[in-house]
Coordinates of C-alpha atoms in Angstrom, one line a residue:
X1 CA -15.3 -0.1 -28.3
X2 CA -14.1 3.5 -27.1
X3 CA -11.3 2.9 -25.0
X4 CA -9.3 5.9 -22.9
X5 CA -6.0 5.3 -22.2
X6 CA -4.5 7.3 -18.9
X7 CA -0.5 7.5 -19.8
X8 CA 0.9 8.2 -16.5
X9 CA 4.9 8.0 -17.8
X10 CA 6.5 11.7 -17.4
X11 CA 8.5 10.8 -20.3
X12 CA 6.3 10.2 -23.5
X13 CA 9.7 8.6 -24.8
X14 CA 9.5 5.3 -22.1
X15 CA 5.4 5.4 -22.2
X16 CA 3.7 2.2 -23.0
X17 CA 0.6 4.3 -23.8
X18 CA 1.7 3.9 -27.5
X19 CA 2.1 0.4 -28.1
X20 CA -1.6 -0.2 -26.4
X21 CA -2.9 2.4 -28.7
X22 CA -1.3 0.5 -31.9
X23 CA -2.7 -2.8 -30.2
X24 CA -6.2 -1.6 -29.7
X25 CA -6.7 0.2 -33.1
X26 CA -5.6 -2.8 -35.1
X27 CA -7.8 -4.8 -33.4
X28 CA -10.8 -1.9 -34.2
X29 CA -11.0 -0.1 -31.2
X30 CA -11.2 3.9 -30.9
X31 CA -8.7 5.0 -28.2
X32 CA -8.6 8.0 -27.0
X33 CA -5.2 8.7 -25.1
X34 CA -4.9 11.8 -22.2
X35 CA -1.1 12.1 -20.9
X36 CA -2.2 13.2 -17.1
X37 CA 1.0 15.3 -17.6
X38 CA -0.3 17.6 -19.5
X39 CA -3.7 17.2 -18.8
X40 CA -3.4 18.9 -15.4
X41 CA -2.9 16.0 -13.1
X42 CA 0.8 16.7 -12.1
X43 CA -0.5 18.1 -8.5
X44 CA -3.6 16.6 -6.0
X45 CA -6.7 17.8 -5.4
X46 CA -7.2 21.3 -4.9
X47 CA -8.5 22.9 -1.5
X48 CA -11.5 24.1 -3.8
X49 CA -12.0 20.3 -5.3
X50 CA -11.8 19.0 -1.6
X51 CA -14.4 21.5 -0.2
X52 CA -16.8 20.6 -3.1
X53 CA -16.1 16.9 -3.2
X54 CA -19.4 15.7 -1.7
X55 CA -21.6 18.4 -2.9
X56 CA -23.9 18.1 -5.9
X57 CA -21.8 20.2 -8.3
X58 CA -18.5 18.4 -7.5
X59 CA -16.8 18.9 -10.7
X60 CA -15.0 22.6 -9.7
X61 CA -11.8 22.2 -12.1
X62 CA -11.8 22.3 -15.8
X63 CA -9.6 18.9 -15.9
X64 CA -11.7 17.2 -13.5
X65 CA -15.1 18.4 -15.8
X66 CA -12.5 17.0 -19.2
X67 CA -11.5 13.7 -17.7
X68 CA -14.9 12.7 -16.5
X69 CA -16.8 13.4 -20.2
X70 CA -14.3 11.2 -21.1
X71 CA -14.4 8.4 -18.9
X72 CA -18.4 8.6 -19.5
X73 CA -18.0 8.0 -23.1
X74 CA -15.9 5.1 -22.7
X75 CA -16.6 1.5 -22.9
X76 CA -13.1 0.6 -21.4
X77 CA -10.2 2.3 -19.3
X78 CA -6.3 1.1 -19.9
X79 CA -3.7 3.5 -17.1
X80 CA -0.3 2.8 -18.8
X81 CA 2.0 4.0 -15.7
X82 CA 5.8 3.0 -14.5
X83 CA 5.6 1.5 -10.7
X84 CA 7.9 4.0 -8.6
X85 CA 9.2 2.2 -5.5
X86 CA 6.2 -0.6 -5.7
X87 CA 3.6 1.9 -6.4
X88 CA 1.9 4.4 -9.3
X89 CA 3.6 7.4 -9.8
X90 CA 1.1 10.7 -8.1
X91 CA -0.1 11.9 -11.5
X92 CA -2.1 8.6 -11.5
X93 CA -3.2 8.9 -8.1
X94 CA -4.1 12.3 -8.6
X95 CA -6.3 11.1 -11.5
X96 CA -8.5 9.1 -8.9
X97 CA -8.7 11.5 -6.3
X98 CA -10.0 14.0 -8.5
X99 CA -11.9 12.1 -11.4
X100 CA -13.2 9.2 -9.2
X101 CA -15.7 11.1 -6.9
X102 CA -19.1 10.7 -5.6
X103 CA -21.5 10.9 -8.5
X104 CA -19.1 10.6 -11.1
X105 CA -18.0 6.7 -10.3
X106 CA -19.9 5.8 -7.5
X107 CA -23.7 6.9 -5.9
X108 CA -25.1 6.3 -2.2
X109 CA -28.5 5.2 -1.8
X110 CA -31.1 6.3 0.5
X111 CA -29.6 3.8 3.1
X112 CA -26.2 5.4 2.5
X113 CA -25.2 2.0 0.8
X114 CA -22.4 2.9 -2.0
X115 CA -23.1 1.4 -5.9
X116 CA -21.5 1.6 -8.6
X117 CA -21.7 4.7 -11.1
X118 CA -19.4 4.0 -13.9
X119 CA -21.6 1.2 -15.3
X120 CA -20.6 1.9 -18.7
X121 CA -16.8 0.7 -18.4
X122 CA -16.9 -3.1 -19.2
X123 CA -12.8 -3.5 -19.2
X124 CA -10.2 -2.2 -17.2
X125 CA -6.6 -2.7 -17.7
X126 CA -3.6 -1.8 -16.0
X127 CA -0.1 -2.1 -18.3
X128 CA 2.8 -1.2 -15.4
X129 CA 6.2 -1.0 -16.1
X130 CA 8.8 -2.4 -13.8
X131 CA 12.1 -0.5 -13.4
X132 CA 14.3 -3.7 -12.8
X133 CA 13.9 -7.5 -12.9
X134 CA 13.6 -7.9 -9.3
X135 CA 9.8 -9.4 -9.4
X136 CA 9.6 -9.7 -5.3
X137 CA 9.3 -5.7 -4.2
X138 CA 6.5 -5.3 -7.1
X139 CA 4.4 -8.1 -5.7
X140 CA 4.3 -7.6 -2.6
X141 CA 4.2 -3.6 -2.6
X142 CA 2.3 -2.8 -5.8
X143 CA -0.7 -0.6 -5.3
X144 CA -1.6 -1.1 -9.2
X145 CA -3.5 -3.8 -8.6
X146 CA -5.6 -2.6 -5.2
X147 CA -6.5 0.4 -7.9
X148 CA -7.1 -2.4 -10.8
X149 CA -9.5 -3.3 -7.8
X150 CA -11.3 -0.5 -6.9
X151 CA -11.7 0.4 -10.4
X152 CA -13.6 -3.0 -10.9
X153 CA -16.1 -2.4 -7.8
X154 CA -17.5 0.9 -9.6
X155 CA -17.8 -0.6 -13.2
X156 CA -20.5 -2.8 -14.8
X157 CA -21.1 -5.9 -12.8
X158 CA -19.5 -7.9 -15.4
X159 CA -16.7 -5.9 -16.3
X160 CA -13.3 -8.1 -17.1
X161 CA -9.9 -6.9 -15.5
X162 CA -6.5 -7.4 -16.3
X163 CA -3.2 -6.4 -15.3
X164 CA 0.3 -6.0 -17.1
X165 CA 3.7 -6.0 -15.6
X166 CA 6.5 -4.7 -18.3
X167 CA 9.8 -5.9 -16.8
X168 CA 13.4 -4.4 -19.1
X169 CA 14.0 -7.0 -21.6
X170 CA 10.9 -8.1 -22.0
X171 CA 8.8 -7.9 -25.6
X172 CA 6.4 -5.5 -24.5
X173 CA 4.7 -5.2 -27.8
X174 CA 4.1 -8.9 -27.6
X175 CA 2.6 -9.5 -24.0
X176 CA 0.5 -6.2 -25.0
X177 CA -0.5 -7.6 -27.9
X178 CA -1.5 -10.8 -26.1
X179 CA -3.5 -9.2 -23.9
X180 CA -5.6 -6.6 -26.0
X181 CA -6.3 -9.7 -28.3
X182 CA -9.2 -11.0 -25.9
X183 CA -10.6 -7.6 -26.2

C-alpha cells in the first residue's frame, strides 16, 4: 500500500511522523513522508489560489500541483500533527485549503450534487499529539477528528478511519504500532 504521511510538527525532533513511518514499513508498506514545513504549507492560500479555486486549472502553486500527484498515488493518507489549544496547527489546515479543492478531492455533478473524488484513498489516519494529560479540552474542542471526517466523505466508499491521541507519558511507539497493525 503507498501510504503519505503529512507531518505537521514544526519541530522534526517531537514529530510522530517517524515512528508511523517505522510502523508502516515493517509491516510492508511504502510511505512517502512530506513535512508541510518545508513543503510550502507554512502560510494559507494565496490570493492567486483563491481566485483560481473553482476554475478548471485550479492547481496555480507548485506545492499545491506536488501535494496533489502525491495524494493521487496514494492508497492511504496518515497527518501526524500536535493539537495547539484543541485544534491542528495552520500548516495542516493550510494543507486542506489548498490540496483539498474541487476536482482534486471532490466533483459536482450536473445537479450540482458534490461526490467524492479521492476514491483511491482506502485509509485515513490521524496520530495527534496532546500537549498535557488533561483529556477534557481535547475532546470537546478537537477539530482532528471533524477533518478525520471530511477526509472520509471524499475517499472510497469503504475507506476505514482512525484516530490517534499521543498524550506525554504515553508509549507512543506502541499504540502506533497497535494501530498500523490492522493495516
Amino acid at each position: 500500500m503507498q501510504v503519505l504521511v503529512l507531518d505537521g510538527h514544526h519541530d522534526a525532533a517531537t514529530s510522530t511522523a517517524p515512528l508511523v513511518v517505522a510502523r508502516l514499513e515493517a509491516a510492508g508498506h511504502d510511505a512517502h513522508v512530506v513535512r508541510l514545513a518545508e513543503a510550502g504549507f507554512d502560510h494559507f492560500m494565496s490570493a492567486e489560489e483563491r481566485a483560481a479555486y473553482h476554475e478548471v486549472d485550479n492547481l496555480v502553486s507548485p506545492a499545491q500541483r506536488d501535494a496533489v500527484a502525491l495524494l493521487r498515488r496514494s492508497d492511504a493518507l496518515v497527518v501526524c500533527c500536535p493539537l495547539e489549544h484543541g485544534t491542528v496547527p495552520p500548516r495542516v489546515k493550510s494543507w486542506f485549503e489548498r490540496v483539498l479543492i474541487p476536482g482534486v478531492s471532490f466533483t459536482f455533478t450536473r445537479s450540482g450534487r458534490i461526490t467524492a473524488a479521492l476514491t483511491n484513498i482506502r485509509r485515513v489516519a490521524m496520530v495527534v499529539s496532546c500537549p498535557d494529560r488533561s483529556r477534557e479540552p481535547h475532546r470537546r474542542a478537537s477539530s482532528g477528528r471533524s477533518l478525520l471526517r471530511g477526509l472520509r466523505l471524499n475517499a472510497h466508499r469503504l475507506c476505514r478511519t482512525s484516530y490517534v491521541k499521543l498524550y506525554p507519558g504515553d508509549d507512543a511507539e506502541t499504540i502506533i504500532a497497535a494501530d498500523v497493525t490492522g493495516w
